Amino acid sequence: MKLWHSNTSPYVRKVMAVIKHHQLEDQIELHTIQSSFDPNSPHNQDNPLGRVPALQLDNGEWLYNSHVICEYLDHLGAQTQSESHLLPRNSQRWKVLQLHALTDGIMENTLPIISERLLRPENEWWTARHQQLTERNIRSFKELERYLVQFGDELNLGTISAVCLIDWYALRGEKLGVNLKDIAPHLVQWAVEMNDKYPELKETQPK
């Protein structure tokens, strides 16, 4: 299998954490890109959507969405390693999926902001839209802080996604004008503790 990935994407990190958790590194060939916006990058030639992460299976078929890729690898890894699933198969599944949806929703709100602020001059930013999305994110981070209490330091697809989101925001916080320590201070400390506890998170932290 081949995985198109970048070193800073929280979506990619989520996939990499699942790969390391299930010890699938030997089965996956990594293709690193420098910029997803570069039309000349090989991933924009080989990968139909031009997005990362994207996983090409051994039969040539593609899996595009990070959640789909994670669930596929979780299924594969739990079979080959006889380990429990990161996405539970019992009633807890819906709570984990809800957590995952909340973290992905915050990222989806943020991508239009960070894309403009990284690639456009400030006088071209859609500032009113940025403000609206930022306010949504502030509410959502407070909800995330509340919702995570029930999971403690459990490792599952939802908590992996949450750590990836929190660490990414710490990396981009200055550019976004958002300090998570002011909004939801317990989230930052929780992510630190999760990174310290789980090697699959520690080893995939953005640098």
PDB file of C-alpha atoms in Angstrom:
ATOM      1  CA  MET A   1       0.000   0.000   0.000  1.00  0.00           C
ATOM      2  CA  LYS A   2       1.054   3.609  -0.611  1.00  0.00           C
ATOM      3  CA  LEU A   3       0.156   6.579   1.591  1.00  0.00           C
ATOM      4  CA  TRP A   4       0.420  10.175   0.392  1.00  0.00           C
ATOM      5  CA  HIS A   5       1.095  12.285   3.450  1.00  0.00           C
ATOM      6  CA  SER A   6       2.549  15.523   4.817  1.00  0.00           C
ATOM      7  CA  ASN A   7       4.362  16.192   8.069  1.00  0.00           C
ATOM      8  CA  THR A   8       2.009  18.831   9.492  1.00  0.00           C
ATOM      9  CA  SER A   9      -1.511  17.707   8.505  1.00  0.00           C
ATOM     10  CA  PRO A  10      -3.600  16.616  11.537  1.00  0.00           C
ATOM     11  CA  TYR A  11      -5.584  14.346   9.215  1.00  0.00           C
ATOM     12  CA  VAL A  12      -2.380  12.604   8.158  1.00  0.00           C
ATOM     13  CA  ARG A  13      -1.134  12.378  11.729  1.00  0.00           C
ATOM     14  CA  LYS A  14      -4.341  10.616  12.714  1.00  0.00           C
ATOM     15  CA  VAL A  15      -3.689   7.975  10.047  1.00  0.00           C
ATOM     16  CA  MET A  16      -0.027   7.651  11.044  1.00  0.00           C
ATOM     17  CA  ALA A  17      -1.010   7.083  14.681  1.00  0.00           C
ATOM     18  CA  VAL A  18      -3.328   4.244  13.651  1.00  0.00           C
ATOM     19  CA  ILE A  19      -0.563   2.739  11.497  1.00  0.00           C
ATOM     20  CA  LYS A  20       1.882   2.805  14.418  1.00  0.00           C
ATOM     21  CA  HIS A  21      -0.689   1.530  16.891  1.00  0.00           C
ATOM     22  CA  HIS A  22      -1.321  -1.562  14.777  1.00  0.00           C
ATOM     23  CA  GLN A  23       2.329  -1.909  13.685  1.00  0.00           C
ATOM     24  CA  LEU A  24       1.497  -1.681   9.976  1.00  0.00           C
ATOM     25  CA  GLU A  25       4.588   0.350   8.980  1.00  0.00           C
ATOM     26  CA  ASP A  26       6.105  -2.507   6.969  1.00  0.00           C
ATOM     27  CA  GLN A  27       2.957  -2.771   4.835  1.00  0.00           C
ATOM     28  CA  ILE A  28       2.770   0.891   3.801  1.00  0.00           C
ATOM     29  CA  GLU A  29       5.080   2.914   1.565  1.00  0.00           C
ATOM     30  CA  LEU A  30       5.085   6.607   2.496  1.00  0.00           C
ATOM     31  CA  HIS A  31       5.089   9.371  -0.133  1.00  0.00           C
ATOM     32  CA  THR A  32       5.726  12.737   1.502  1.00  0.00           C
ATOM     33  CA  ILE A  33       4.593  15.982  -0.111  1.00  0.00           C
ATOM     34  CA  GLN A  34       5.857  19.472   0.659  1.00  0.00           C
ATOM     35  CA  SER A  35       2.764  21.455  -0.336  1.00  0.00           C
ATOM     36  CA  SER A  36      -0.712  20.154  -1.112  1.00  0.00           C
ATOM     37  CA  PHE A  37      -1.314  23.338  -3.145  1.00  0.00           C
ATOM     38  CA  ASP A  38       1.579  22.743  -5.550  1.00  0.00           C
ATOM     39  CA  PRO A  39       0.046  21.673  -8.900  1.00  0.00           C
ATOM     40  CA  ASN A  40       3.355  20.109  -9.896  1.00  0.00           C
ATOM     41  CA  SER A  41       3.565  17.900  -6.820  1.00  0.00           C
ATOM     42  CA  PRO A  42       3.400  14.197  -7.781  1.00  0.00           C
ATOM     43  CA  HIS A  43       0.428  13.630  -5.485  1.00  0.00           C
ATOM     44  CA  ASN A  44      -1.634  15.934  -7.699  1.00  0.00           C
ATOM     45  CA  GLN A  45      -0.797  13.787 -10.699  1.00  0.00           C
ATOM     46  CA  ASP A  46      -1.253  10.332  -9.184  1.00  0.00           C
ATOM     47  CA  ASN A  47      -3.995  10.966  -6.625  1.00  0.00           C
ATOM     48  CA  PRO A  48      -7.343  11.937  -8.262  1.00  0.00           C
ATOM     49  CA  LEU A  49      -8.542  14.286  -5.505  1.00  0.00           C
ATOM     50  CA  GLY A  50      -5.114  15.783  -4.897  1.00  0.00           C
ATOM     51  CA  ARG A  51      -5.677  15.647  -1.137  1.00  0.00           C
ATOM     52  CA  VAL A  52      -3.780  14.103   1.741  1.00  0.00           C
ATOM     53  CA  PRO A  53      -3.977  11.647   3.259  1.00  0.00           C
ATOM     54  CA  ALA A  54      -4.757   9.266   0.433  1.00  0.00           C
ATOM     55  CA  LEU A  55      -4.110   5.547   0.605  1.00  0.00           C
ATOM     56  CA  GLN A  56      -3.611   3.465  -2.513  1.00  0.00           C
ATOM     57  CA  LEU A  57      -4.326  -0.204  -1.896  1.00  0.00           C
ATOM     58  CA  ASP A  58      -2.309  -3.024  -3.387  1.00  0.00           C
ATOM     59  CA  ASN A  59      -5.030  -3.574  -6.011  1.00  0.00           C
ATOM     60  CA  GLY A  60      -4.679   0.039  -7.193  1.00  0.00           C
ATOM     61  CA  GLU A  61      -7.892   1.338  -5.618  1.00  0.00           C
ATOM     62  CA  TRP A  62      -7.842   4.562  -3.574  1.00  0.00           C
ATOM     63  CA  LEU A  63      -9.138   5.466  -0.131  1.00  0.00           C
ATOM     64  CA  TYR A  64      -9.291   9.254   0.294  1.00  0.00           C
ATOM     65  CA  ASN A  65     -10.922  10.417   3.518  1.00  0.00           C
ATOM     66  CA  SER A  66      -8.849  10.212   6.721  1.00  0.00           C
ATOM     67  CA  HIS A  67     -11.717   8.633   8.641  1.00  0.00           C
ATOM     68  CA  VAL A  68     -12.237   5.978   5.957  1.00  0.00           C
ATOM     69  CA  ILE A  69      -8.495   5.268   5.859  1.00  0.00           C
ATOM     70  CA  CYS A  70      -8.303   5.020   9.663  1.00  0.00           C
ATOM     71  CA  GLU A  71     -11.257   2.662   9.868  1.00  0.00           C
ATOM     72  CA  TYR A  72      -9.838   0.474   7.088  1.00  0.00           C
ATOM     73  CA  LEU A  73      -6.423   0.288   8.793  1.00  0.00           C
ATOM     74  CA  ASP A  74      -8.041  -0.281  12.183  1.00  0.00           C
ATOM     75  CA  HIS A  75      -9.984  -3.214  10.749  1.00  0.00           C
ATOM     76  CA  LEU A  76      -6.859  -4.575   9.065  1.00  0.00           C
ATOM     77  CA  GLY A  77      -4.667  -4.096  12.121  1.00  0.00           C
ATOM     78  CA  ALA A  78      -7.104  -5.607  14.606  1.00  0.00           C
ATOM     79  CA  GLN A  79      -7.298  -8.707  12.402  1.00  0.00           C
ATOM     80  CA  THR A  80      -3.562  -9.172  11.884  1.00  0.00           C
ATOM     81  CA  GLN A  81      -2.439  -8.216  15.396  1.00  0.00           C
ATOM     82  CA  SER A  82      -5.411  -9.694  17.296  1.00  0.00           C
ATOM     83  CA  GLU A  83      -5.860  -6.363  19.051  1.00  0.00           C
ATOM     84  CA  SER A  84      -8.968  -4.428  19.998  1.00  0.00           C
ATOM     85  CA  HIS A  85     -10.360  -1.877  17.572  1.00  0.00           C
ATOM     86  CA  LEU A  86      -9.666   1.838  17.975  1.00  0.00           C
ATOM     87  CA  LEU A  87     -13.200   2.339  16.692  1.00  0.00           C
ATOM     88  CA  PRO A  88     -15.308   0.120  18.984  1.00  0.00           C
ATOM     89  CA  ARG A  89     -17.792  -2.372  17.584  1.00  0.00           C
ATOM     90  CA  ASN A  90     -20.168  -2.004  20.540  1.00  0.00           C
ATOM     91  CA  SER A  91     -22.489   0.809  21.672  1.00  0.00           C
ATOM     92  CA  GLN A  92     -19.469   2.954  22.613  1.00  0.00           C
ATOM     93  CA  ARG A  93     -18.844   3.318  18.875  1.00  0.00           C
ATOM     94  CA  TRP A  94     -21.342   6.170  18.575  1.00  0.00           C
ATOM     95  CA  LYS A  95     -19.705   8.198  21.340  1.00  0.00           C
ATOM     96  CA  VAL A  96     -16.311   7.767  19.671  1.00  0.00           C
ATOM     97  CA  LEU A  97     -17.771   8.724  16.280  1.00  0.00           C
ATOM     98  CA  GLN A  98     -19.406  11.799  17.819  1.00  0.00           C
ATOM     99  CA  LEU A  99     -16.068  12.849  19.309  1.00  0.00           C
ATOM    100  CA  HIS A 100     -14.376  12.267  15.968  1.00  0.00           C
ATOM    101  CA  ALA A 101     -17.043  14.309  14.170  1.00  0.00           C
ATOM    102  CA  LEU A 102     -16.622  17.205  16.603  1.00  0.00           C
ATOM    103  CA  THR A 103     -12.849  17.359  16.104  1.00  0.00           C
ATOM    104  CA  ASP A 104     -13.133  17.047  12.337  1.00  0.00           C
ATOM    105  CA  GLY A 105     -15.800  19.763  12.312  1.00  0.00           C
ATOM    106  CA  ILE A 106     -13.458  22.185  14.059  1.00  0.00           C
ATOM    107  CA  MET A 107     -10.764  21.432  11.496  1.00  0.00           C
ATOM    108  CA  GLU A 108     -13.215  21.918   8.624  1.00  0.00           C
ATOM    109  CA  ASN A 109     -14.146  25.320  10.072  1.00  0.00           C
ATOM    110  CA  THR A 110     -10.478  26.238  10.321  1.00  0.00           C
ATOM    111  CA  LEU A 111      -9.144  25.196   6.918  1.00  0.00           C
ATOM    112  CA  PRO A 112     -10.630  28.174   5.011  1.00  0.00           C
ATOM    113  CA  ILE A 113      -9.046  30.525   7.546  1.00  0.00           C
ATOM    114  CA  ILE A 114      -5.569  29.043   7.556  1.00  0.00           C
ATOM    115  CA  SER A 115      -5.531  28.634   3.766  1.00  0.00           C
ATOM    116  CA  GLU A 116      -6.217  32.330   3.216  1.00  0.00           C
ATOM    117  CA  ARG A 117      -3.823  33.474   5.921  1.00  0.00           C
ATOM    118  CA  LEU A 118      -0.988  31.355   4.577  1.00  0.00           C
ATOM    119  CA  LEU A 119      -1.531  31.998   0.877  1.00  0.00           C
ATOM    120  CA  ARG A 120      -3.189  35.422   0.471  1.00  0.00           C
ATOM    121  CA  PRO A 121      -2.185  38.952   1.471  1.00  0.00           C
ATOM    122  CA  GLU A 122      -4.081  40.258   4.480  1.00  0.00           C
ATOM    123  CA  ASN A 123      -6.114  42.768   2.457  1.00  0.00           C
ATOM    124  CA  GLU A 124      -7.690  39.821   0.575  1.00  0.00           C
ATOM    125  CA  TRP A 125      -8.799  37.883   3.657  1.00  0.00           C
ATOM    126  CA  TRP A 126     -12.536  37.308   4.154  1.00  0.00           C
ATOM    127  CA  THR A 127     -12.351  38.628   7.703  1.00  0.00           C
ATOM    128  CA  ALA A 128     -16.079  38.538   8.506  1.00  0.00           C
ATOM    129  CA  ARG A 129     -16.193  34.846   7.609  1.00  0.00           C
ATOM    130  CA  HIS A 130     -13.032  34.190   9.604  1.00  0.00           C
ATOM    131  CA  GLN A 131     -14.620  35.795  12.658  1.00  0.00           C
ATOM    132  CA  GLN A 132     -17.789  33.732  12.288  1.00  0.00           C
ATOM    133  CA  LEU A 133     -15.847  30.468  11.984  1.00  0.00           C
ATOM    134  CA  THR A 134     -13.561  31.372  14.873  1.00  0.00           C
ATOM    135  CA  GLU A 135     -16.544  32.006  17.143  1.00  0.00           C
ATOM    136  CA  ARG A 136     -17.953  28.610  16.173  1.00  0.00           C
ATOM    137  CA  ASN A 137     -14.622  27.004  16.961  1.00  0.00           C
ATOM    138  CA  ILE A 138     -14.410  28.647  20.382  1.00  0.00           C
ATOM    139  CA  ARG A 139     -17.833  27.228  21.271  1.00  0.00           C
ATOM    140  CA  SER A 140     -16.816  23.850  19.868  1.00  0.00           C
ATOM    141  CA  PHE A 141     -13.537  23.705  21.797  1.00  0.00           C
ATOM    142  CA  LYS A 142     -15.443  24.302  25.020  1.00  0.00           C
ATOM    143  CA  GLU A 143     -17.811  21.490  24.063  1.00  0.00           C
ATOM    144  CA  LEU A 144     -14.826  19.283  23.206  1.00  0.00           C
ATOM    145  CA  GLU A 145     -13.333  19.948  26.641  1.00  0.00           C
ATOM    146  CA  ARG A 146     -16.605  18.899  28.257  1.00  0.00           C
ATOM    147  CA  TYR A 147     -17.156  15.855  26.040  1.00  0.00           C
ATOM    148  CA  LEU A 148     -13.654  14.441  26.517  1.00  0.00           C
ATOM    149  CA  VAL A 149     -14.122  14.026  30.273  1.00  0.00           C
ATOM    150  CA  GLN A 150     -15.942  10.715  29.787  1.00  0.00           C
ATOM    151  CA  PHE A 151     -12.966   9.197  27.941  1.00  0.00           C
ATOM    152  CA  GLY A 152     -10.190  10.058  30.378  1.00  0.00           C
ATOM    153  CA  ASP A 153      -6.904   8.836  28.900  1.00  0.00           C
ATOM    154  CA  GLU A 154      -8.502   6.117  26.757  1.00  0.00           C
ATOM    155  CA  LEU A 155      -6.985   5.673  23.301  1.00  0.00           C
ATOM    156  CA  ASN A 156      -9.519   5.418  20.490  1.00  0.00           C
ATOM    157  CA  LEU A 157     -10.051   7.008  17.103  1.00  0.00           C
ATOM    158  CA  GLY A 158     -11.873   9.953  18.658  1.00  0.00           C
ATOM    159  CA  THR A 159      -9.227  10.758  21.256  1.00  0.00           C
ATOM    160  CA  ILE A 160      -6.469  10.331  18.657  1.00  0.00           C
ATOM    161  CA  SER A 161      -8.280  12.831  16.447  1.00  0.00           C
ATOM    162  CA  ALA A 162      -8.663  15.236  19.376  1.00  0.00           C
ATOM    163  CA  VAL A 163      -4.949  15.137  20.233  1.00  0.00           C
ATOM    164  CA  CYS A 164      -4.063  15.736  16.579  1.00  0.00           C
ATOM    165  CA  LEU A 165      -6.399  18.736  16.436  1.00  0.00           C
ATOM    166  CA  ILE A 166      -5.150  20.282  19.688  1.00  0.00           C
ATOM    167  CA  ASP A 167      -1.482  19.913  18.783  1.00  0.00           C
ATOM    168  CA  TRP A 168      -2.087  21.323  15.303  1.00  0.00           C
ATOM    169  CA  TYR A 169      -3.846  24.356  16.794  1.00  0.00           C
ATOM    170  CA  ALA A 170      -0.871  24.904  19.086  1.00  0.00           C
ATOM    171  CA  LEU A 171       1.354  24.853  15.999  1.00  0.00           C
ATOM    172  CA  ARG A 172      -0.832  27.299  14.044  1.00  0.00           C
ATOM    173  CA  GLY A 173      -2.281  29.292  16.934  1.00  0.00           C
ATOM    174  CA  GLU A 174      -0.325  32.486  16.313  1.00  0.00           C
ATOM    175  CA  LYS A 175      -1.384  32.566  12.661  1.00  0.00           C
ATOM    176  CA  LEU A 176      -4.992  31.858  13.618  1.00  0.00           C
ATOM    177  CA  GLY A 177      -5.019  34.376  16.463  1.00  0.00           C
ATOM    178  CA  VAL A 178      -6.330  31.734  18.857  1.00  0.00           C
ATOM    179  CA  ASN A 179      -4.713  30.605  22.105  1.00  0.00           C
ATOM    180  CA  LEU A 180      -6.243  27.348  23.296  1.00  0.00           C
ATOM    181  CA  LYS A 181      -4.859  27.875  26.781  1.00  0.00           C
ATOM    182  CA  ASP A 182      -7.191  30.870  27.121  1.00  0.00           C
ATOM    183  CA  ILE A 183     -10.229  29.074  25.663  1.00  0.00           C
ATOM    184  CA  ALA A 184     -10.006  25.551  27.053  1.00  0.00           C
ATOM    185  CA  PRO A 185      -6.866  25.170  29.212  1.00  0.00           C
ATOM    186  CA  HIS A 186      -7.591  21.592  30.237  1.00  0.00           C
ATOM    187  CA  LEU A 187      -7.487  20.485  26.593  1.00  0.00           C
ATOM    188  CA  VAL A 188      -3.849  21.484  26.197  1.00  0.00           C
ATOM    189  CA  GLN A 189      -2.783  19.662  29.359  1.00  0.00           C
ATOM    190  CA  TRP A 190      -4.833  16.594  28.404  1.00  0.00           C
ATOM    191  CA  ALA A 191      -3.080  16.418  25.020  1.00  0.00           C
ATOM    192  CA  VAL A 192       0.331  16.676  26.715  1.00  0.00           C
ATOM    193  CA  GLU A 193      -0.550  13.739  28.963  1.00  0.00           C
ATOM    194  CA  MET A 194      -1.859  11.669  26.040  1.00  0.00           C
ATOM    195  CA  ASN A 195       1.304  12.317  24.028  1.00  0.00           C
ATOM    196  CA  ASP A 196       3.418  11.255  26.996  1.00  0.00           C
ATOM    197  CA  LYS A 197       1.432   8.065  27.551  1.00  0.00           C
ATOM    198  CA  TYR A 198       1.087   6.727  23.989  1.00  0.00           C
ATOM    199  CA  PRO A 199       4.130   6.251  21.702  1.00  0.00           C
ATOM    200  CA  GLU A 200       1.932   6.365  18.577  1.00  0.00           C
ATOM    201  CA  LEU A 201       1.030   9.946  19.514  1.00  0.00           C
ATOM    202  CA  LYS A 202       4.450  11.000  20.778  1.00  0.00           C
ATOM    203  CA  GLU A 203       6.210   9.749  17.642  1.00  0.00           C
ATOM    204  CA  THR A 204       3.816  11.519  15.270  1.00  0.00           C
ATOM    205  CA  GLN A 205       3.792  14.962  16.919  1.00  0.00           C
ATOM    206  CA  PRO A 206       4.260  17.819  14.420  1.00  0.00           C
ATOM    207  CA  LYS A 207       7.622  19.548  14.621  1.00  0.00           C
TER     208      LYS A 207
END
